[in-house]
Amino acid sequence: MAILTILEFPDERLRKKALPVDVFDESLTRLVEDMLATMYAAPGIGLAATQVNVQQQVIVIDISEEKNSPLILINPEIVARTGQEEMEEGCLSVPGVYEKVQRAERIRVRTSDVSGSITEFDADGLLAVCIQHEIDHLEGRLFVDRLSPLKRQLVRKRIRKEQRQRATKPLAATSASL
Ligand code: GNR
Ligand code: NI
């Protein structure tokens, strides 16, 4: 198993659209295992292949407290959505930013498992939020895209400032230690 590098905003590769998986082989199993290891190490409750620079419709999720209930979604589709809810979201690709996002409250998902069998299930609460967040990634969308234009502007400024600070601090530390 390998820990993969997670792309961060504003990396343009986060905007690529994932393609459906059509071969269910060992390389898919390996990708899923590496994505699970990467998600648990981060730590996060979900990870989409787009975030690790793989343009395939693959998602891993684990919202359990014990981190022992992995959910693997291949080529997932939301086939029905009802209600509306607002939850504070964060994203491993947008570190340090937490904002409330509006999403459907309850969804029905059609998905393949790692062996290619298609199933359907309903989700609500945090699981429904997480699935919608991850499917957005597969479509090249980030949760900050769903904020009001004013809020998005503020978040973009904050991210740029944080990235400037992160970029200059290690340099200052290096020159001080020389
Ligand atoms: O770890 C994560 N937590 C989270 C919290 C609220 C709503 C969505 C998420 S997903 C996020 C991991 C991530 O970035 N997945 O793409
Ligand atoms: Ni995310």
PDB file of N, CA and C in Angstrom, residues 54-101:
ATOM      1  N   VAL A  54      -5.870  10.902 -10.369  1.00  0.00           N
ATOM      2  CA  VAL A  54      -6.313   9.766 -11.182  1.00  0.00           C
ATOM      3  C   VAL A  54      -7.694  10.117 -11.716  1.00  0.00           C
ATOM      4  N   GLN A  55      -7.833  10.165 -13.050  1.00  0.00           N
ATOM      5  CA  GLN A  55      -9.107  10.590 -13.647  1.00  0.00           C
ATOM      6  C   GLN A  55     -10.044   9.405 -13.885  1.00  0.00           C
ATOM      7  N   GLN A  56     -10.383   8.720 -12.786  1.00  0.00           N
ATOM      8  CA  GLN A  56     -11.319   7.604 -12.853  1.00  0.00           C
ATOM      9  C   GLN A  56     -12.399   7.814 -11.795  1.00  0.00           C
ATOM     10  N   GLN A  57     -13.610   7.320 -12.074  1.00  0.00           N
ATOM     11  CA  GLN A  57     -14.720   7.532 -11.137  1.00  0.00           C
ATOM     12  C   GLN A  57     -14.640   6.551  -9.967  1.00  0.00           C
ATOM     13  N   VAL A  58     -13.729   6.871  -9.040  1.00  0.00           N
ATOM     14  CA  VAL A  58     -13.485   6.022  -7.863  1.00  0.00           C
ATOM     15  C   VAL A  58     -13.512   6.898  -6.614  1.00  0.00           C
ATOM     16  N   ILE A  59     -14.296   6.448  -5.615  1.00  0.00           N
ATOM     17  CA  ILE A  59     -14.428   7.176  -4.343  1.00  0.00           C
ATOM     18  C   ILE A  59     -14.272   6.195  -3.193  1.00  0.00           C
ATOM     19  N   VAL A  60     -13.568   6.608  -2.139  1.00  0.00           N
ATOM     20  CA  VAL A  60     -13.567   5.838  -0.890  1.00  0.00           C
ATOM     21  C   VAL A  60     -14.089   6.743   0.221  1.00  0.00           C
ATOM     22  N   ILE A  61     -14.839   6.156   1.137  1.00  0.00           N
ATOM     23  CA  ILE A  61     -15.460   6.900   2.245  1.00  0.00           C
ATOM     24  C   ILE A  61     -15.395   6.022   3.487  1.00  0.00           C
ATOM     25  N   ASP A  62     -15.171   6.645   4.645  1.00  0.00           N
ATOM     26  CA  ASP A  62     -15.381   5.952   5.924  1.00  0.00           C
ATOM     27  C   ASP A  62     -15.768   6.995   6.957  1.00  0.00           C
ATOM     28  N   ILE A  63     -17.064   7.028   7.301  1.00  0.00           N
ATOM     29  CA  ILE A  63     -17.531   8.032   8.271  1.00  0.00           C
ATOM     30  C   ILE A  63     -17.627   7.434   9.675  1.00  0.00           C
ATOM     31  N   SER A  64     -17.192   6.165   9.845  1.00  0.00           N
ATOM     32  CA  SER A  64     -17.308   5.524  11.161  1.00  0.00           C
ATOM     33  C   SER A  64     -16.296   6.109  12.138  1.00  0.00           C
ATOM     34  N   GLU A  65     -16.659   6.094  13.428  1.00  0.00           N
ATOM     35  CA  GLU A  65     -15.790   6.577  14.498  1.00  0.00           C
ATOM     36  C   GLU A  65     -14.526   5.717  14.562  1.00  0.00           C
ATOM     37  N   GLU A  66     -14.704   4.397  14.399  1.00  0.00           N
ATOM     38  CA  GLU A  66     -13.606   3.435  14.565  1.00  0.00           C
ATOM     39  C   GLU A  66     -12.736   3.312  13.314  1.00  0.00           C
ATOM     40  N   LYS A  67     -13.151   3.969  12.231  1.00  0.00           N
ATOM     41  CA  LYS A  67     -12.406   3.906  10.966  1.00  0.00           C
ATOM     42  C   LYS A  67     -12.241   2.461  10.481  1.00  0.00           C
ATOM     43  N   ASN A  68     -13.345   1.719  10.585  1.00  0.00           N
ATOM     44  CA  ASN A  68     -13.306   0.309  10.184  1.00  0.00           C
ATOM     45  C   ASN A  68     -14.462  -0.062   9.255  1.00  0.00           C
ATOM     46  N   SER A  69     -15.082   0.957   8.626  1.00  0.00           N
ATOM     47  CA  SER A  69     -16.217   0.692   7.739  1.00  0.00           C
ATOM     48  C   SER A  69     -16.041   1.365   6.388  1.00  0.00           C
ATOM     49  N   PRO A  70     -15.033   0.909   5.614  1.00  0.00           N
ATOM     50  CA  PRO A  70     -14.805   1.540   4.319  1.00  0.00           C
ATOM     51  C   PRO A  70     -15.955   1.294   3.347  1.00  0.00           C
ATOM     52  N   LEU A  71     -16.282   2.337   2.604  1.00  0.00           N
ATOM     53  CA  LEU A  71     -17.313   2.259   1.564  1.00  0.00           C
ATOM     54  C   LEU A  71     -16.615   2.628   0.258  1.00  0.00           C
ATOM     55  N   ILE A  72     -16.743   1.767  -0.748  1.00  0.00           N
ATOM     56  CA  ILE A  72     -16.071   1.995  -2.025  1.00  0.00           C
ATOM     57  C   ILE A  72     -17.114   2.194  -3.112  1.00  0.00           C
ATOM     58  N   LEU A  73     -17.038   3.314  -3.811  1.00  0.00           N
ATOM     59  CA  LEU A  73     -18.008   3.621  -4.859  1.00  0.00           C
ATOM     60  C   LEU A  73     -17.274   3.757  -6.185  1.00  0.00           C
ATOM     61  N   ILE A  74     -17.676   2.923  -7.162  1.00  0.00           N
ATOM     62  CA  ILE A  74     -17.096   2.996  -8.508  1.00  0.00           C
ATOM     63  C   ILE A  74     -18.221   3.431  -9.460  1.00  0.00           C
ATOM     64  N   ASN A  75     -17.951   4.430 -10.278  1.00  0.00           N
ATOM     65  CA  ASN A  75     -18.949   4.992 -11.204  1.00  0.00           C
ATOM     66  C   ASN A  75     -20.260   5.361 -10.500  1.00  0.00           C
ATOM     67  N   PRO A  76     -20.194   6.064  -9.361  1.00  0.00           N
ATOM     68  CA  PRO A  76     -21.435   6.371  -8.632  1.00  0.00           C
ATOM     69  C   PRO A  76     -22.261   7.443  -9.339  1.00  0.00           C
ATOM     70  N   GLU A  77     -23.568   7.321  -9.165  1.00  0.00           N
ATOM     71  CA  GLU A  77     -24.518   8.273  -9.762  1.00  0.00           C
ATOM     72  C   GLU A  77     -25.585   8.564  -8.727  1.00  0.00           C
ATOM     73  N   ILE A  78     -25.975   9.813  -8.585  1.00  0.00           N
ATOM     74  CA  ILE A  78     -27.110  10.137  -7.722  1.00  0.00           C
ATOM     75  C   ILE A  78     -28.352  10.077  -8.597  1.00  0.00           C
ATOM     76  N   VAL A  79     -29.259   9.141  -8.273  1.00  0.00           N
ATOM     77  CA  VAL A  79     -30.426   8.931  -9.136  1.00  0.00           C
ATOM     78  C   VAL A  79     -31.675   9.603  -8.571  1.00  0.00           C
ATOM     79  N   ALA A  80     -31.636  10.027  -7.307  1.00  0.00           N
ATOM     80  CA  ALA A  80     -32.744  10.799  -6.730  1.00  0.00           C
ATOM     81  C   ALA A  80     -32.219  11.627  -5.569  1.00  0.00           C
ATOM     82  N   ARG A  81     -32.767  12.819  -5.394  1.00  0.00           N
ATOM     83  CA  ARG A  81     -32.383  13.682  -4.271  1.00  0.00           C
ATOM     84  C   ARG A  81     -33.626  14.345  -3.708  1.00  0.00           C
ATOM     85  N   THR A  82     -33.717  14.419  -2.358  1.00  0.00           N
ATOM     86  CA  THR A  82     -34.837  15.109  -1.725  1.00  0.00           C
ATOM     87  C   THR A  82     -34.335  15.969  -0.575  1.00  0.00           C
ATOM     88  N   GLY A  83     -35.101  17.013  -0.267  1.00  0.00           N
ATOM     89  CA  GLY A  83     -34.823  17.876   0.866  1.00  0.00           C
ATOM     90  C   GLY A  83     -33.582  18.717   0.684  1.00  0.00           C
ATOM     91  N   GLN A  84     -33.278  19.511   1.686  1.00  0.00           N
ATOM     92  CA  GLN A  84     -32.109  20.375   1.649  1.00  0.00           C
ATOM     93  C   GLN A  84     -31.537  20.457   3.041  1.00  0.00           C
ATOM     94  N   GLU A  85     -30.207  20.461   3.148  1.00  0.00           N
ATOM     95  CA  GLU A  85     -29.605  20.678   4.455  1.00  0.00           C
ATOM     96  C   GLU A  85     -28.296  21.420   4.293  1.00  0.00           C
ATOM     97  N   GLU A  86     -27.853  21.999   5.410  1.00  0.00           N
ATOM     98  CA  GLU A  86     -26.630  22.776   5.394  1.00  0.00           C
ATOM     99  C   GLU A  86     -25.698  22.189   6.437  1.00  0.00           C
ATOM    100  N   MET A  87     -24.476  21.856   6.010  1.00  0.00           N
ATOM    101  CA  MET A  87     -23.512  21.295   6.951  1.00  0.00           C
ATOM    102  C   MET A  87     -22.161  21.965   6.716  1.00  0.00           C
ATOM    103  N   GLU A  88     -21.374  22.120   7.772  1.00  0.00           N
ATOM    104  CA  GLU A  88     -20.036  22.680   7.603  1.00  0.00           C
ATOM    105  C   GLU A  88     -19.139  21.622   6.971  1.00  0.00           C
ATOM    106  N   GLU A  89     -18.495  21.990   5.883  1.00  0.00           N
ATOM    107  CA  GLU A  89     -17.626  21.050   5.168  1.00  0.00           C
ATOM    108  C   GLU A  89     -16.180  21.521   5.182  1.00  0.00           C
ATOM    109  N   GLY A  90     -15.298  20.552   5.060  1.00  0.00           N
ATOM    110  CA  GLY A  90     -13.892  20.825   4.852  1.00  0.00           C
ATOM    111  C   GLY A  90     -13.429  19.945   3.714  1.00  0.00           C
ATOM    112  N   CYS A  91     -12.203  20.147   3.226  1.00  0.00           N
ATOM    113  CA  CYS A  91     -11.718  19.332   2.109  1.00  0.00           C
ATOM    114  C   CYS A  91     -10.209  19.200   2.214  1.00  0.00           C
ATOM    115  N   LEU A  92      -9.717  17.982   2.013  1.00  0.00           N
ATOM    116  CA  LEU A  92      -8.273  17.738   2.073  1.00  0.00           C
ATOM    117  C   LEU A  92      -7.541  18.519   0.980  1.00  0.00           C
ATOM    118  N   SER A  93      -8.240  18.901  -0.078  1.00  0.00           N
ATOM    119  CA  SER A  93      -7.631  19.665  -1.170  1.00  0.00           C
ATOM    120  C   SER A  93      -7.758  21.175  -0.964  1.00  0.00           C
ATOM    121  N   VAL A  94      -8.452  21.583   0.108  1.00  0.00           N
ATOM    122  CA  VAL A  94      -8.585  23.009   0.434  1.00  0.00           C
ATOM    123  C   VAL A  94      -8.306  23.159   1.935  1.00  0.00           C
ATOM    124  N   PRO A  95      -7.069  22.852   2.368  1.00  0.00           N
ATOM    125  CA  PRO A  95      -6.788  22.774   3.806  1.00  0.00           C
ATOM    126  C   PRO A  95      -7.044  24.095   4.523  1.00  0.00           C
ATOM    127  N   GLY A  96      -7.608  23.979   5.737  1.00  0.00           N
ATOM    128  CA  GLY A  96      -7.807  25.158   6.580  1.00  0.00           C
ATOM    129  C   GLY A  96      -9.109  25.895   6.361  1.00  0.00           C
ATOM    130  N   VAL A  97      -9.895  25.478   5.364  1.00  0.00           N
ATOM    131  CA  VAL A  97     -11.147  26.171   5.074  1.00  0.00           C
ATOM    132  C   VAL A  97     -12.337  25.300   5.469  1.00  0.00           C
ATOM    133  N   TYR A  98     -13.218  25.855   6.288  1.00  0.00           N
ATOM    134  CA  TYR A  98     -14.429  25.149   6.722  1.00  0.00           C
ATOM    135  C   TYR A  98     -15.597  26.101   6.550  1.00  0.00           C
ATOM    136  N   GLU A  99     -16.561  25.707   5.707  1.00  0.00           N
ATOM    137  CA  GLU A  99     -17.709  26.588   5.446  1.00  0.00           C
ATOM    138  C   GLU A  99     -18.961  25.744   5.292  1.00  0.00           C
ATOM    139  N   LYS A 100     -20.100  26.379   5.609  1.00  0.00           N
ATOM    140  CA  LYS A 100     -21.379  25.692   5.436  1.00  0.00           C
ATOM    141  C   LYS A 100     -21.756  25.634   3.961  1.00  0.00           C
ATOM    142  N   VAL A 101     -22.209  24.453   3.534  1.00  0.00           N
ATOM    143  CA  VAL A 101     -22.615  24.237   2.140  1.00  0.00           C
ATOM    144  C   VAL A 101     -24.016  23.636   2.132  1.00  0.00           C
TER     145      VAL A 101
END
